[in-house]
Every structure is written in C-alpha cells, then in structure tokens.
Amino acid sequence: MGLSSLLLTAALFGLKATALNNGLARTPQMGWNTWNSFACDLNETVILNAAERIVSLGFRDLGYEYVVLDDCWSAGRNSSGYLIADSEKFPKGIGHLADKIHELGLKIGIYSSAGKWTCARYEGSLGYEEKDAALWASWGIDYLKYDNCYNEGEEGTPKLSFDRYNAMFKALNATGRPMLYSLCNWGVDGPWNFAPTIANSWRTTGDLNNVWDRDDVNCPCSELEGLDCKTPGYKCSIMNVLNKAVYYPSKAIPGAWNDLDMLQVGNGGLTDDESIAHMSLWAALKSPLLMTNVMTKIDPPTLSILQNPAVLAVSQDPVASTPVRQWRYFVDDVDENGKGEIQMYSGPLSGGDQLVLLLNAASKAREMNATLVDIFWESGPKGTAKQVKQHWDVYDLWANRMSNEDAAAIINGTFTGQSPYNLTAMGGAHEVYSRPLPSNSKVLMGSKVGSVQPSGTVTAHVRPHGVAMLRLRATDKKDEL
C-alpha cells in the first residue's frame, strides 16, 4: 500500500490503536536487533540472513518474531521532508525488505530518535513525527525503537519527556497501522511512570554491556541513583542494570514493559553461567527479549540458552507479573572486581504456580535456600500467606537444557525428526505459553527435582555468577497441620 492510499484509508475509516489496547506486546516482545553485533554495518543482506536463520534454527517457532533495524539505515530527507533509506545498504528499499521479512512469517522493526539526530548522528524524528510515522506505515513497519539522542533539551521533567514521546505515539496511532512502540530514553525522567499509557515498553537504564559486574565511569549511576539518573550512559554491567530495575516491578503491565535493554547472550564476554543468569533474569523480570548475536555464527551453547521453552514460558506467562526481590545479602567471596552478593526473587505464575530465582553473584558455588515464608511474602507477611501451608513440587527450569549435540545438529541442519522445541507444531508459541503447562512436559516445565513441605524451605546448589530458576507447583497432598 502506498503512502497516500494508507493515509486516505486511515482518514476515511478512523483507524486507531491505543498503546495498551493495540493488541501488541501483551507479553514482552521477542526478536532480534542489529545494533550490538553490526552497529552501522547493517544492510539488506545482513538482515535477511539473520531473519532466515531465525526461521531455520527454530527461533520463530518459540515466539521470536521481530527483526529490528537499529540506527544508520537512512540517508537523510528528501525535498518533501520524508526520510529516505540508504540506497547502498538497501538497494531495493525498506518496503521491499519488509515484504521479505513478512514472507518469512516475521515482523520488521525500524529505529529513530526523538531528537534532531539519532545517536549515530543520522536524521532524527523530532518535529517530523507525522511524516516519519506515515512513511514507516507505508513500508509495512511493525515496530519502532525510539531513542533519546540530541533531544535539544526537551527532558528534565516527566512532562517534557512525555510530551516529546507522546507526539510520536499520536503519529503512529494516526497511521492506522499497529506498530509496537519501544521507547528508549534510558530511564530519564522515570518512564515507568509516564510511558505506560503511550508505549509498549521503555528502557530503564543506560546501554547494557556484555560484562557481568564491574563499575564503569561510562555508566555513572547505580542502585537507587537509577531512579533519577541524569547521565544514564553506556557500558552498564548486567548486575548494575539489574540492581536498578528492582525498584519498580509493579510498573510493568500487559502491553507495557520495563525494558532492561537487549540481550548480550552470544556476544562474548560472559561465561556460560553468566549467560544463563542473564537470560533467566531478563525473562523473569519481563524485559523484552531482543537477541543481538550474529545469527549466522551462532554456537551450540548460545542456541541452547536462547531456546529454552521453560524459561521463555516464564517470560510469556499470561499472569504477566514481575517477580520481586525478596532479599539480598552481601558475601565475603567477592570476584576480581570486588563484587559479591546473593539475592532471591519470587512471583506468581499462571495456574497458581510460583517462580523462585536464586542468584549467586559471588565467586564461589554455594547451597542457597529460600523459605516458603519469604517466597510468598507478597501474598502475606510472616507466614500468613495460605501458600505457606501447602505442599509444593519443585521444577528446575534449566535441568532439561538442550544438549550441545542437539544444538549443533540444528545449527548444521543435520537434526533428524521434529524438534521437541517446535511450539508452532503445538498450536503456536503464544497459544502454548498462554495455556496451563502440563507437569509432565520437560520442554515447558524443566525437570522435577524435589518437593517442599508446608512451612518448608527450597534449596538449590548455585554456581558462581549463576542462578537456580525454579517453578513451584502445588501438589494434591492435604495439609498435615
């Protein structure tokens, strides 16, 4: 559909989509983004190669559906003020690329900034919101990542930031084409307070780096400073971002999510345990899951981490509740950067299940435990929650991780038979994640590793810089009280 005809259709029929009712991101969005691996070296070939691998390797069947072009795709504006695509990078145009992405059963995203320029100093969209939104809609764009660079001082209060980002929300809405709106203002002015009515997600901090836990001058804010950080920066470690995000879990609701930034799994810099912990925490905290690794060079451990349906089922759980950090303790066995702590998160899942995540961010493996009193504290303090008096089975969500042999066979195209991780064959990823998970499904539940008596304690062995990600399910046993 051409730009003029799309605008006419929207005008005639009054097509509208409001942020929380646009049918998008009812659970956190999943997909792939160009930036961390390609930066400004993106082009049509890079993107189509990644999209084809997303399909052939089975990522689409698990719910990864967006392919997002980040910065550096444009070549300025034409005489009418419309953005034009870089013809060397996209010789057939982005509309053509969008058609190819859609033919693969995927959706396409694009990038701009709510400023004069983008972060890589290409043309921004401040003051051009209606033109740019209409253009993207005519190309068939399904997703906008909207950054915060060169905003000409239009920040400093929530109202200033809201008005600037609301202008693009209104412009997207006016096109009549549903486009997921991913606001990327790095947590400035507290977007968890002003963005839920206009955006499907909002970045909460400076840019995430592929480093576990290290202070960096480029990421000057930490802990509670993140609630009003004037210079969010970049090169923020996983633990830095995590320890800023714990203060507003309740702000995330269906269709509107706290975005802890894109995944660094598969980009080097992290151990296998750190990558598992990163994936687990981002899924548990309901952050969007945007992969950024080079899909054509993916290795078996990376594939098996990104393709764990039991973990993805937590991310996409229909209860849409972000777990709360129930406790945190600093420990003596610090790592080379002087860091060492342990934490416990818990929160409800569908079907009356409960998520428990034990994080060991110290340098030695340890036995960790969490009492049912602590696990269900949000339902009733000091053991008053009814769940404390129940019996629970405990499932380890990483116990059935895909083997390196199977992952290698999938990558090499030698895997025989139908993949047990093909949720499309089970009715579609969204459908599978939205319905009750059968206890005997190791694909979706992991493996049962124990049980807990009323008023009991959950225990797990947790490796350094690792997690135990557990799903509790009430048994049919009667209370013995």
CSV table of C-alpha atoms in Angstrom, one decimal:
chain,number,residue,atom,x,y,z
A,1,MET,CA,0.0,0.0,0.0
A,2,GLY,CA,1.4,3.4,-1.0
A,3,LEU,CA,1.8,6.3,1.5
A,4,SER,CA,-1.0,8.4,0.1
A,5,SER,CA,-3.5,5.5,0.0
A,6,LEU,CA,-2.6,4.4,3.5
A,7,LEU,CA,-3.2,7.9,4.8
A,8,LEU,CA,-6.5,8.1,3.0
A,9,THR,CA,-7.6,4.8,4.4
A,10,ALA,CA,-6.8,5.9,7.9
A,11,ALA,CA,-8.7,9.2,7.4
A,12,LEU,CA,-11.8,7.5,6.0
A,13,PHE,CA,-12.2,4.8,8.5
A,14,GLY,CA,-10.7,6.5,11.6
A,15,LEU,CA,-8.4,3.5,12.3
A,16,LYS,CA,-6.9,3.9,15.7
A,17,ALA,CA,-4.7,1.9,18.1
A,18,THR,CA,-4.0,2.9,21.7
A,19,ALA,CA,-0.9,1.8,23.5
A,20,LEU,CA,-2.3,-0.6,26.0
A,21,ASN,CA,-5.1,-1.7,23.6
A,22,ASN,CA,-3.2,-2.1,20.4
A,23,GLY,CA,-3.1,-5.8,20.8
A,24,LEU,CA,0.7,-5.7,20.8
A,25,ALA,CA,3.2,-6.9,23.5
A,26,ARG,CA,0.5,-8.4,25.8
A,27,THR,CA,3.6,-10.3,26.9
A,28,PRO,CA,7.1,-8.9,26.5
A,29,GLN,CA,8.2,-8.7,22.8
A,30,MET,CA,10.8,-11.2,21.5
A,31,GLY,CA,13.0,-10.9,18.5
A,32,TRP,CA,16.4,-9.8,17.2
A,33,ASN,CA,18.1,-6.4,16.8
A,34,THR,CA,21.1,-5.4,14.6
A,35,TRP,CA,22.9,-3.0,16.9
A,36,ASN,CA,25.2,-4.9,19.2
A,37,SER,CA,26.8,-7.1,16.5
A,38,PHE,CA,26.6,-4.8,13.4
A,39,ALA,CA,26.2,-1.2,14.6
A,40,CYS,CA,26.3,0.9,11.4
A,41,ASP,CA,27.3,-2.0,9.2
A,42,LEU,CA,23.8,-3.2,8.7
A,43,ASN,CA,22.3,-3.8,5.2
A,44,GLU,CA,19.7,-5.9,3.4
A,45,THR,CA,21.9,-9.0,3.3
A,46,VAL,CA,22.8,-8.9,7.0
A,47,ILE,CA,19.2,-8.6,7.9
A,48,LEU,CA,17.8,-11.2,5.6
A,49,ASN,CA,20.5,-13.7,6.6
A,50,ALA,CA,19.6,-13.2,10.2
A,51,ALA,CA,15.9,-13.5,9.5
A,52,GLU,CA,16.3,-16.7,7.5
A,53,ARG,CA,18.4,-18.2,10.4
A,54,ILE,CA,15.7,-17.1,12.9
A,55,VAL,CA,13.3,-19.2,11.0
A,56,SER,CA,15.5,-22.2,10.0
A,57,LEU,CA,17.0,-22.6,13.5
A,58,GLY,CA,13.6,-22.6,15.2
A,59,PHE,CA,13.6,-19.2,16.9
A,60,ARG,CA,10.4,-18.1,15.2
A,61,ASP,CA,8.6,-21.3,16.5
A,62,LEU,CA,9.5,-20.3,20.0
A,63,GLY,CA,8.0,-16.8,19.7
A,64,TYR,CA,10.9,-14.6,18.5
A,65,GLU,CA,9.1,-12.6,15.8
A,66,TYR,CA,10.5,-9.1,15.4
A,67,VAL,CA,13.6,-8.3,13.2
A,68,VAL,CA,14.6,-4.8,14.2
A,69,LEU,CA,16.8,-2.4,12.1
A,70,ASP,CA,18.7,-0.2,14.5
A,71,ASP,CA,20.5,3.1,13.7
A,72,CYS,CA,22.3,4.0,10.5
A,73,TRP,CA,19.7,2.8,7.9
A,74,SER,CA,18.8,6.3,6.4
A,75,ALA,CA,20.4,8.8,4.1
A,76,GLY,CA,18.7,12.0,5.1
A,77,ARG,CA,15.4,13.5,3.9
A,78,ASN,CA,14.1,14.3,0.5
A,79,SER,CA,12.8,17.7,-0.6
A,80,SER,CA,9.4,16.9,0.8
A,81,GLY,CA,10.9,16.2,4.2
A,82,TYR,CA,10.5,12.4,4.2
A,83,LEU,CA,13.3,10.1,5.3
A,84,ILE,CA,15.0,8.1,2.6
A,85,ALA,CA,16.7,4.8,3.0
A,86,ASP,CA,20.4,4.4,2.2
A,87,SER,CA,20.3,3.0,-1.3
A,88,GLU,CA,23.7,1.3,-1.0
A,89,LYS,CA,22.6,-0.6,2.1
A,90,PHE,CA,19.0,-1.2,0.9
A,91,PRO,CA,19.1,-1.1,-2.9
A,92,LYS,CA,15.5,-2.3,-3.3
A,93,GLY,CA,14.2,-0.1,-0.4
A,94,ILE,CA,13.0,-0.9,3.0
A,95,GLY,CA,9.4,-1.6,1.8
A,96,HIS,CA,10.9,-4.5,-0.2
A,97,LEU,CA,12.8,-5.7,2.8
A,98,ALA,CA,9.7,-5.6,4.9
A,99,ASP,CA,7.9,-7.7,2.3
A,100,LYS,CA,10.7,-10.3,2.5
A,101,ILE,CA,10.6,-10.3,6.3
A,102,HIS,CA,6.8,-10.8,6.3
A,103,GLU,CA,7.1,-13.6,3.8
A,104,LEU,CA,9.2,-15.4,6.4
A,105,GLY,CA,6.4,-15.1,8.9
A,106,LEU,CA,8.3,-12.5,10.9
A,107,LYS,CA,7.7,-8.8,11.6
A,108,ILE,CA,10.0,-5.9,10.9
A,109,GLY,CA,11.1,-3.0,13.2
A,110,ILE,CA,12.9,0.3,12.5
A,111,TYR,CA,14.7,2.9,14.5
A,112,SER,CA,14.7,6.6,15.1
A,113,SER,CA,15.4,9.1,17.8
A,114,ALA,CA,13.1,11.7,19.5
A,115,GLY,CA,15.8,14.3,18.7
A,116,LYS,CA,17.4,16.3,15.9
A,117,TRP,CA,19.7,13.4,15.2
A,118,THR,CA,19.9,9.8,16.0
A,119,CYS,CA,22.6,8.5,18.3
A,120,ALA,CA,24.9,7.9,15.3
A,121,ARG,CA,24.0,11.4,14.0
A,122,TYR,CA,21.6,10.5,11.2
A,123,GLU,CA,18.4,12.4,10.8
A,124,GLY,CA,16.1,12.2,13.9
A,125,SER,CA,12.3,12.5,14.1
A,126,LEU,CA,11.8,15.4,16.4
A,127,GLY,CA,9.4,17.7,14.6
A,128,TYR,CA,8.8,15.1,11.8
A,129,GLU,CA,6.7,12.6,13.8
A,130,GLU,CA,3.7,12.6,11.4
A,131,LYS,CA,5.8,12.3,8.2
A,132,ASP,CA,8.0,9.6,9.6
A,133,ALA,CA,5.2,7.5,11.1
A,134,ALA,CA,3.2,7.7,7.9
A,135,LEU,CA,6.3,6.7,5.8
A,136,TRP,CA,7.0,3.7,8.1
A,137,ALA,CA,3.4,2.6,7.9
A,138,SER,CA,3.5,2.7,4.1
A,139,TRP,CA,6.6,0.5,4.2
A,140,GLY,CA,4.8,-2.1,6.3
A,141,ILE,CA,6.8,-1.5,9.5
A,142,ASP,CA,5.6,-3.3,12.6
A,143,TYR,CA,7.8,-1.9,15.4
A,144,LEU,CA,9.6,1.4,16.3
A,145,LYS,CA,12.5,1.7,18.6
A,146,TYR,CA,12.6,5.4,19.5
A,147,ASP,CA,15.8,6.7,21.1
A,148,ASN,CA,16.7,9.8,23.1
A,149,CYS,CA,19.8,11.3,21.5
A,150,TYR,CA,20.1,15.0,20.6
A,151,ASN,CA,16.7,15.9,22.1
A,152,GLU,CA,17.5,19.6,22.2
A,153,GLY,CA,16.9,19.9,25.9
A,154,GLU,CA,13.3,18.5,25.9
A,155,GLU,CA,13.8,16.5,29.0
A,156,GLY,CA,14.3,17.2,32.7
A,157,THR,CA,10.7,16.7,33.9
A,158,PRO,CA,8.4,13.8,33.2
A,159,LYS,CA,6.0,16.1,31.4
A,160,LEU,CA,8.7,17.3,29.0
A,161,SER,CA,9.7,13.7,28.2
A,162,PHE,CA,6.1,12.6,28.0
A,163,ASP,CA,5.1,15.3,25.5
A,164,ARG,CA,8.1,14.6,23.3
A,165,TYR,CA,7.4,10.8,23.1
A,166,ASN,CA,3.6,11.3,23.0
A,167,ALA,CA,4.0,13.2,19.8
A,168,MET,CA,5.3,10.0,18.1
A,169,PHE,CA,2.7,7.9,19.8
A,170,LYS,CA,-0.1,10.1,18.3
A,171,ALA,CA,1.6,10.0,14.9
A,172,LEU,CA,1.9,6.2,15.0
A,173,ASN,CA,-1.7,5.9,16.1
A,174,ALA,CA,-2.9,8.2,13.3
A,175,THR,CA,-1.5,5.9,10.6
A,176,GLY,CA,-4.0,3.1,11.4
A,177,ARG,CA,-1.2,0.5,11.3
A,178,PRO,CA,-0.4,-1.2,14.6
A,179,MET,CA,3.2,-0.7,15.4
A,180,LEU,CA,4.8,-1.8,18.6
A,181,TYR,CA,6.3,1.4,20.2
A,182,SER,CA,9.5,0.7,22.1
A,183,LEU,CA,10.5,3.9,23.9
A,184,CYS,CA,14.3,4.1,24.5
A,185,ASN,CA,15.0,7.1,26.8
A,186,TRP,CA,17.4,5.2,29.1
A,187,GLY,CA,15.2,5.8,32.2
A,188,VAL,CA,15.4,9.6,32.1
A,189,ASP,CA,12.5,11.3,33.9
A,190,GLY,CA,11.2,7.9,35.1
A,191,PRO,CA,9.4,6.5,32.1
A,192,TRP,CA,7.9,3.7,34.2
A,193,ASN,CA,5.6,6.5,35.5
A,194,PHE,CA,4.8,8.4,32.3
A,195,ALA,CA,5.2,5.9,29.5
A,196,PRO,CA,2.7,3.0,30.3
A,197,THR,CA,-0.2,4.9,28.6
A,198,ILE,CA,1.7,5.6,25.4
A,199,ALA,CA,4.4,2.9,24.9
A,200,ASN,CA,4.6,-0.9,24.8
A,201,SER,CA,8.0,-0.8,26.5
A,202,TRP,CA,10.5,1.7,27.9
A,203,ARG,CA,14.2,1.4,28.5
A,204,THR,CA,15.1,1.8,32.2
A,205,THR,CA,18.8,2.4,32.2
A,206,GLY,CA,21.9,3.2,30.1
A,207,ASP,CA,23.1,0.7,27.5
A,208,LEU,CA,23.9,-2.8,28.7
A,209,ASN,CA,27.4,-4.2,28.1
A,210,ASN,CA,28.4,-7.8,27.9
A,211,VAL,CA,30.1,-7.6,31.4
A,212,TRP,CA,28.8,-9.4,34.5
A,213,ASP,CA,29.5,-6.9,37.3
A,214,ARG,CA,32.0,-4.0,37.0
A,215,ASP,CA,31.9,-0.4,37.9
A,216,ASP,CA,32.4,1.8,34.7
A,217,VAL,CA,32.8,5.5,34.5
A,218,ASN,CA,30.7,5.5,31.4
A,219,CYS,CA,27.7,4.2,33.5
A,220,PRO,CA,27.9,6.5,36.5
A,221,CYS,CA,24.6,5.7,38.2
A,222,SER,CA,23.9,2.7,40.4
A,223,GLU,CA,21.3,1.3,42.7
A,224,LEU,CA,18.8,3.9,43.8
A,225,GLU,CA,20.6,6.6,41.8
A,226,GLY,CA,18.9,5.0,38.8
A,227,LEU,CA,15.5,6.4,39.8
A,228,ASP,CA,16.7,9.9,38.8
A,229,CYS,CA,19.9,9.4,36.8
A,230,LYS,CA,20.9,12.5,34.8
A,231,THR,CA,23.6,10.6,32.8
A,232,PRO,CA,22.5,7.0,32.2
A,233,GLY,CA,25.5,6.4,29.9
A,234,TYR,CA,26.5,3.1,28.4
A,235,LYS,CA,28.7,0.1,29.3
A,236,CYS,CA,26.4,-0.8,32.2
A,237,SER,CA,27.0,-4.3,33.6
A,238,ILE,CA,24.3,-6.9,34.0
A,239,MET,CA,24.3,-6.5,37.8
A,240,ASN,CA,24.3,-2.7,37.5
A,241,VAL,CA,21.1,-2.8,35.3
A,242,LEU,CA,19.5,-5.5,37.5
A,243,ASN,CA,20.1,-3.6,40.7
A,244,LYS,CA,18.5,-0.5,39.3
A,245,ALA,CA,15.5,-2.3,37.9
A,246,VAL,CA,14.4,-4.0,41.1
A,247,TYR,CA,12.7,-0.9,42.4
A,248,TYR,CA,9.7,-0.7,40.1
A,249,PRO,CA,8.5,-4.2,39.2
A,250,SER,CA,4.8,-3.2,39.6
A,251,LYS,CA,5.1,-0.6,36.8
A,252,ALA,CA,5.1,-3.3,34.1
A,253,ILE,CA,1.6,-4.4,32.9
A,254,PRO,CA,0.3,-6.3,29.9
A,255,GLY,CA,1.2,-4.2,26.8
A,256,ALA,CA,3.7,-2.0,28.7
A,257,TRP,CA,7.0,-3.4,30.0
A,258,ASN,CA,10.2,-2.3,31.7
A,259,ASP,CA,13.0,-2.8,29.2
A,260,LEU,CA,16.4,-3.7,30.7
A,261,ASP,CA,18.0,-3.5,27.2
A,262,MET,CA,18.8,-6.1,24.6
A,263,LEU,CA,20.3,-9.5,25.3
A,264,GLN,CA,24.0,-9.9,25.3
A,265,VAL,CA,23.9,-13.7,25.1
A,266,GLY,CA,26.2,-15.0,22.4
A,267,ASN,CA,28.3,-11.8,22.1
A,268,GLY,CA,31.3,-13.0,24.2
A,269,GLY,CA,32.4,-11.5,27.5
A,270,LEU,CA,30.1,-13.7,29.6
A,271,THR,CA,30.7,-17.2,30.9
A,272,ASP,CA,28.1,-19.9,30.3
A,273,ASP,CA,26.7,-19.5,33.8
A,274,GLU,CA,26.6,-15.7,33.5
A,275,SER,CA,24.7,-16.0,30.2
A,276,ILE,CA,22.2,-18.4,31.7
A,277,ALA,CA,21.7,-16.0,34.6
A,278,HIS,CA,21.4,-13.0,32.3
A,279,MET,CA,18.7,-14.9,30.2
A,280,SER,CA,16.9,-16.1,33.3
A,281,LEU,CA,16.8,-12.6,35.0
A,282,TRP,CA,15.6,-10.8,31.9
A,283,ALA,CA,12.9,-13.4,31.2
A,284,ALA,CA,11.8,-13.4,34.9
A,285,LEU,CA,11.7,-9.6,35.1
A,286,LYS,CA,9.5,-9.5,32.0
A,287,SER,CA,12.0,-7.5,30.0
A,288,PRO,CA,11.6,-7.7,26.2
A,289,LEU,CA,13.9,-10.4,24.8
A,290,LEU,CA,15.7,-9.0,21.8
A,291,MET,CA,18.7,-11.1,20.7
A,292,THR,CA,21.7,-9.3,19.2
A,293,ASN,CA,24.1,-12.1,18.4
A,294,VAL,CA,25.4,-12.9,14.9
A,295,MET,CA,22.8,-15.5,13.8
A,296,THR,CA,25.0,-16.9,11.0
A,297,LYS,CA,27.8,-17.6,13.5
A,298,ILE,CA,25.7,-18.9,16.5
A,299,ASP,CA,27.3,-21.7,18.5
A,300,PRO,CA,25.5,-24.5,20.3
A,301,PRO,CA,25.7,-23.1,23.9
A,302,THR,CA,24.2,-19.8,22.7
A,303,LEU,CA,21.4,-21.5,20.9
A,304,SER,CA,20.5,-23.8,23.8
A,305,ILE,CA,20.3,-20.8,26.2
A,306,LEU,CA,18.1,-18.7,23.9
A,307,GLN,CA,15.9,-21.6,23.1
A,308,ASN,CA,14.8,-22.9,26.5
A,309,PRO,CA,11.0,-23.0,26.3
A,310,ALA,CA,10.7,-23.5,30.1
A,311,VAL,CA,12.4,-20.1,30.6
A,312,LEU,CA,10.5,-18.5,27.8
A,313,ALA,CA,7.3,-19.7,29.3
A,314,VAL,CA,8.1,-17.6,32.3
A,315,SER,CA,8.7,-14.5,30.2
A,316,GLN,CA,5.5,-15.0,28.3
A,317,ASP,CA,3.4,-16.2,31.2
A,318,PRO,CA,-0.2,-14.8,30.9
A,319,VAL,CA,-0.3,-13.6,34.6
A,320,ALA,CA,2.3,-11.0,33.4
A,321,SER,CA,3.6,-10.4,36.9
A,322,THR,CA,7.1,-9.3,37.5
A,323,PRO,CA,8.8,-11.0,40.5
A,324,VAL,CA,10.0,-9.1,43.4
A,325,ARG,CA,13.4,-9.2,45.0
A,326,GLN,CA,12.7,-10.6,48.5
A,327,TRP,CA,16.1,-10.4,50.0
A,328,ARG,CA,19.7,-9.5,49.2
A,329,TYR,CA,22.9,-10.2,51.2
A,330,PHE,CA,26.5,-9.2,50.5
A,331,VAL,CA,29.0,-12.1,51.0
A,332,ASP,CA,32.7,-12.3,51.6
A,333,ASP,CA,33.7,-14.3,48.5
A,334,VAL,CA,34.0,-11.4,46.1
A,335,ASP,CA,35.1,-11.7,42.5
A,336,GLU,CA,38.1,-9.9,40.8
A,337,ASN,CA,36.1,-6.7,40.7
A,338,GLY,CA,35.3,-6.8,44.4
A,339,LYS,CA,31.7,-7.8,43.9
A,340,GLY,CA,29.9,-10.5,45.8
A,341,GLU,CA,26.2,-10.8,46.7
A,342,ILE,CA,23.3,-13.2,46.7
A,343,GLN,CA,19.6,-12.5,46.0
A,344,MET,CA,16.2,-14.2,45.9
A,345,TYR,CA,13.3,-13.3,43.6
A,346,SER,CA,9.8,-14.7,43.7
A,347,GLY,CA,6.5,-14.0,42.0
A,348,PRO,CA,3.3,-15.6,40.8
A,349,LEU,CA,2.9,-17.6,37.6
A,350,SER,CA,-0.2,-18.9,35.8
A,351,GLY,CA,-2.1,-21.9,37.3
A,352,GLY,CA,-1.2,-20.9,40.8
A,353,ASP,CA,2.5,-21.7,40.2
A,354,GLN,CA,5.3,-19.6,41.8
A,355,LEU,CA,8.6,-18.6,40.4
A,356,VAL,CA,11.7,-18.7,42.6
A,357,LEU,CA,15.0,-17.4,41.3
A,358,LEU,CA,18.1,-17.7,43.5
A,359,LEU,CA,21.0,-15.6,42.2
A,360,ASN,CA,24.6,-16.2,43.3
A,361,ALA,CA,26.6,-13.2,42.2
A,362,ALA,CA,29.6,-14.2,44.2
A,363,SER,CA,32.8,-16.0,43.3
A,364,LYS,CA,32.1,-19.5,44.9
A,365,ALA,CA,29.4,-22.0,44.4
A,366,ARG,CA,27.1,-22.4,47.3
A,367,GLU,CA,24.0,-24.0,48.7
A,368,MET,CA,21.2,-21.4,48.6
A,369,ASN,CA,17.8,-21.7,50.3
A,370,ALA,CA,14.5,-19.7,50.5
A,371,THR,CA,11.7,-20.4,52.9
A,372,LEU,CA,8.1,-20.6,51.8
A,373,VAL,CA,7.6,-17.6,54.2
A,374,ASP,CA,9.9,-15.5,52.2
A,375,ILE,CA,8.8,-16.9,48.8
A,376,PHE,CA,5.2,-16.0,49.5
A,377,TRP,CA,5.8,-12.8,51.4
A,378,GLU,CA,4.0,-10.7,48.9
A,379,SER,CA,0.8,-12.8,49.5
A,380,GLY,CA,1.1,-12.4,53.2
A,381,PRO,CA,3.9,-11.4,55.5
A,382,LYS,CA,5.4,-13.5,58.3
A,383,GLY,CA,4.0,-16.8,57.1
A,384,THR,CA,0.3,-15.6,56.9
A,385,ALA,CA,0.0,-16.4,53.2
A,386,LYS,CA,-2.1,-19.6,52.6
A,387,GLN,CA,0.5,-20.9,50.2
A,388,VAL,CA,3.0,-21.4,53.1
A,389,LYS,CA,0.7,-24.2,54.4
A,390,GLN,CA,0.7,-26.1,51.1
A,391,HIS,CA,2.9,-28.9,49.7
A,392,TRP,CA,4.9,-27.9,46.6
A,393,ASP,CA,6.7,-29.7,43.8
A,394,VAL,CA,9.9,-28.0,42.6
A,395,TYR,CA,10.9,-27.9,38.9
A,396,ASP,CA,14.3,-26.8,37.7
A,397,LEU,CA,13.8,-24.8,34.5
A,398,TRP,CA,17.3,-25.4,33.3
A,399,ALA,CA,17.5,-29.1,34.1
A,400,ASN,CA,16.3,-30.0,30.6
A,401,ARG,CA,18.5,-27.6,28.7
A,402,MET,CA,19.1,-28.7,25.1
A,403,SER,CA,22.3,-30.7,24.7
A,404,ASN,CA,25.2,-29.2,22.7
A,405,GLU,CA,25.0,-32.2,20.4
A,406,ASP,CA,21.3,-31.4,19.5
A,407,ALA,CA,22.0,-27.7,19.3
A,408,ALA,CA,25.0,-28.4,16.9
A,409,ALA,CA,22.8,-30.6,14.8
A,410,ILE,CA,20.1,-27.9,14.5
A,411,ILE,CA,22.8,-25.3,13.5
A,412,ASN,CA,24.3,-27.7,10.9
A,413,GLY,CA,21.0,-28.8,9.5
A,414,THR,CA,21.5,-32.5,10.5
A,415,PHE,CA,18.9,-32.8,13.2
A,416,THR,CA,16.5,-35.6,12.4
A,417,GLY,CA,12.9,-35.6,13.2
A,418,GLN,CA,10.7,-32.8,14.6
A,419,SER,CA,12.3,-30.6,17.2
A,420,PRO,CA,10.6,-31.0,20.6
A,421,TYR,CA,11.0,-27.2,20.9
A,422,ASN,CA,8.8,-26.5,17.9
A,423,LEU,CA,5.9,-24.7,19.5
A,424,THR,CA,4.3,-23.9,16.2
A,425,ALA,CA,3.5,-27.6,15.8
A,426,MET,CA,1.8,-27.5,19.2
A,427,GLY,CA,-0.5,-24.7,18.1
A,428,GLY,CA,1.8,-21.7,18.1
A,429,ALA,CA,4.1,-20.1,20.7
A,430,HIS,CA,1.6,-17.6,22.0
A,431,GLU,CA,-1.1,-20.2,22.4
A,432,VAL,CA,1.3,-22.7,24.2
A,433,TYR,CA,2.6,-20.1,26.6
A,434,SER,CA,-1.0,-18.9,27.4
A,435,ARG,CA,-2.5,-22.2,28.5
A,436,PRO,CA,-1.8,-24.4,31.5
A,437,LEU,CA,1.6,-26.1,31.3
A,438,PRO,CA,1.4,-29.9,31.8
A,439,SER,CA,3.5,-31.1,34.8
A,440,ASN,CA,5.0,-33.9,32.7
A,441,SER,CA,6.3,-31.6,29.9
A,442,LYS,CA,10.0,-31.4,30.4
A,443,VAL,CA,10.2,-28.9,27.5
A,444,LEU,CA,7.9,-26.4,29.2
A,445,MET,CA,8.5,-27.3,32.9
A,446,GLY,CA,12.1,-28.5,33.1
A,447,SER,CA,12.5,-31.4,35.5
A,448,LYS,CA,11.1,-32.1,38.9
A,449,VAL,CA,13.9,-32.0,41.3
A,450,GLY,CA,12.2,-32.2,44.7
A,451,SER,CA,9.3,-31.1,46.9
A,452,VAL,CA,8.7,-28.8,49.8
A,453,GLN,CA,6.6,-29.5,52.9
A,454,PRO,CA,4.3,-26.8,54.4
A,455,SER,CA,6.4,-24.1,56.1
A,456,GLY,CA,9.4,-25.7,54.4
A,457,THR,CA,12.5,-24.4,52.6
A,458,VAL,CA,13.5,-24.6,48.9
A,459,THR,CA,17.2,-25.4,48.4
A,460,ALA,CA,19.5,-25.4,45.4
A,461,HIS,CA,23.2,-25.6,44.5
A,462,VAL,CA,24.1,-22.5,42.6
A,463,ARG,CA,27.3,-21.9,40.7
A,464,PRO,CA,29.2,-18.6,40.9
A,465,HIS,CA,27.7,-15.9,38.8
A,466,GLY,CA,24.8,-18.3,38.3
A,467,VAL,CA,21.1,-18.9,39.1
A,468,ALA,CA,18.7,-21.6,40.1
A,469,MET,CA,15.5,-20.8,38.3
A,470,LEU,CA,12.7,-22.9,39.9
A,471,ARG,CA,9.0,-23.3,39.3
A,472,LEU,CA,6.9,-24.3,42.3
A,473,ARG,CA,3.6,-26.2,41.7
A,474,ALA,CA,1.2,-27.1,44.4
A,475,THR,CA,0.6,-30.9,44.9
A,476,ASP,CA,-2.6,-32.7,45.6
A,477,LYS,CA,-1.4,-33.5,49.1
A,478,LYS,CA,-3.6,-32.3,52.0
A,479,ASP,CA,-2.0,-30.0,54.6
A,480,GLU,CA,-0.7,-32.0,57.6
A,481,LEU,CA,-1.4,-29.3,60.1
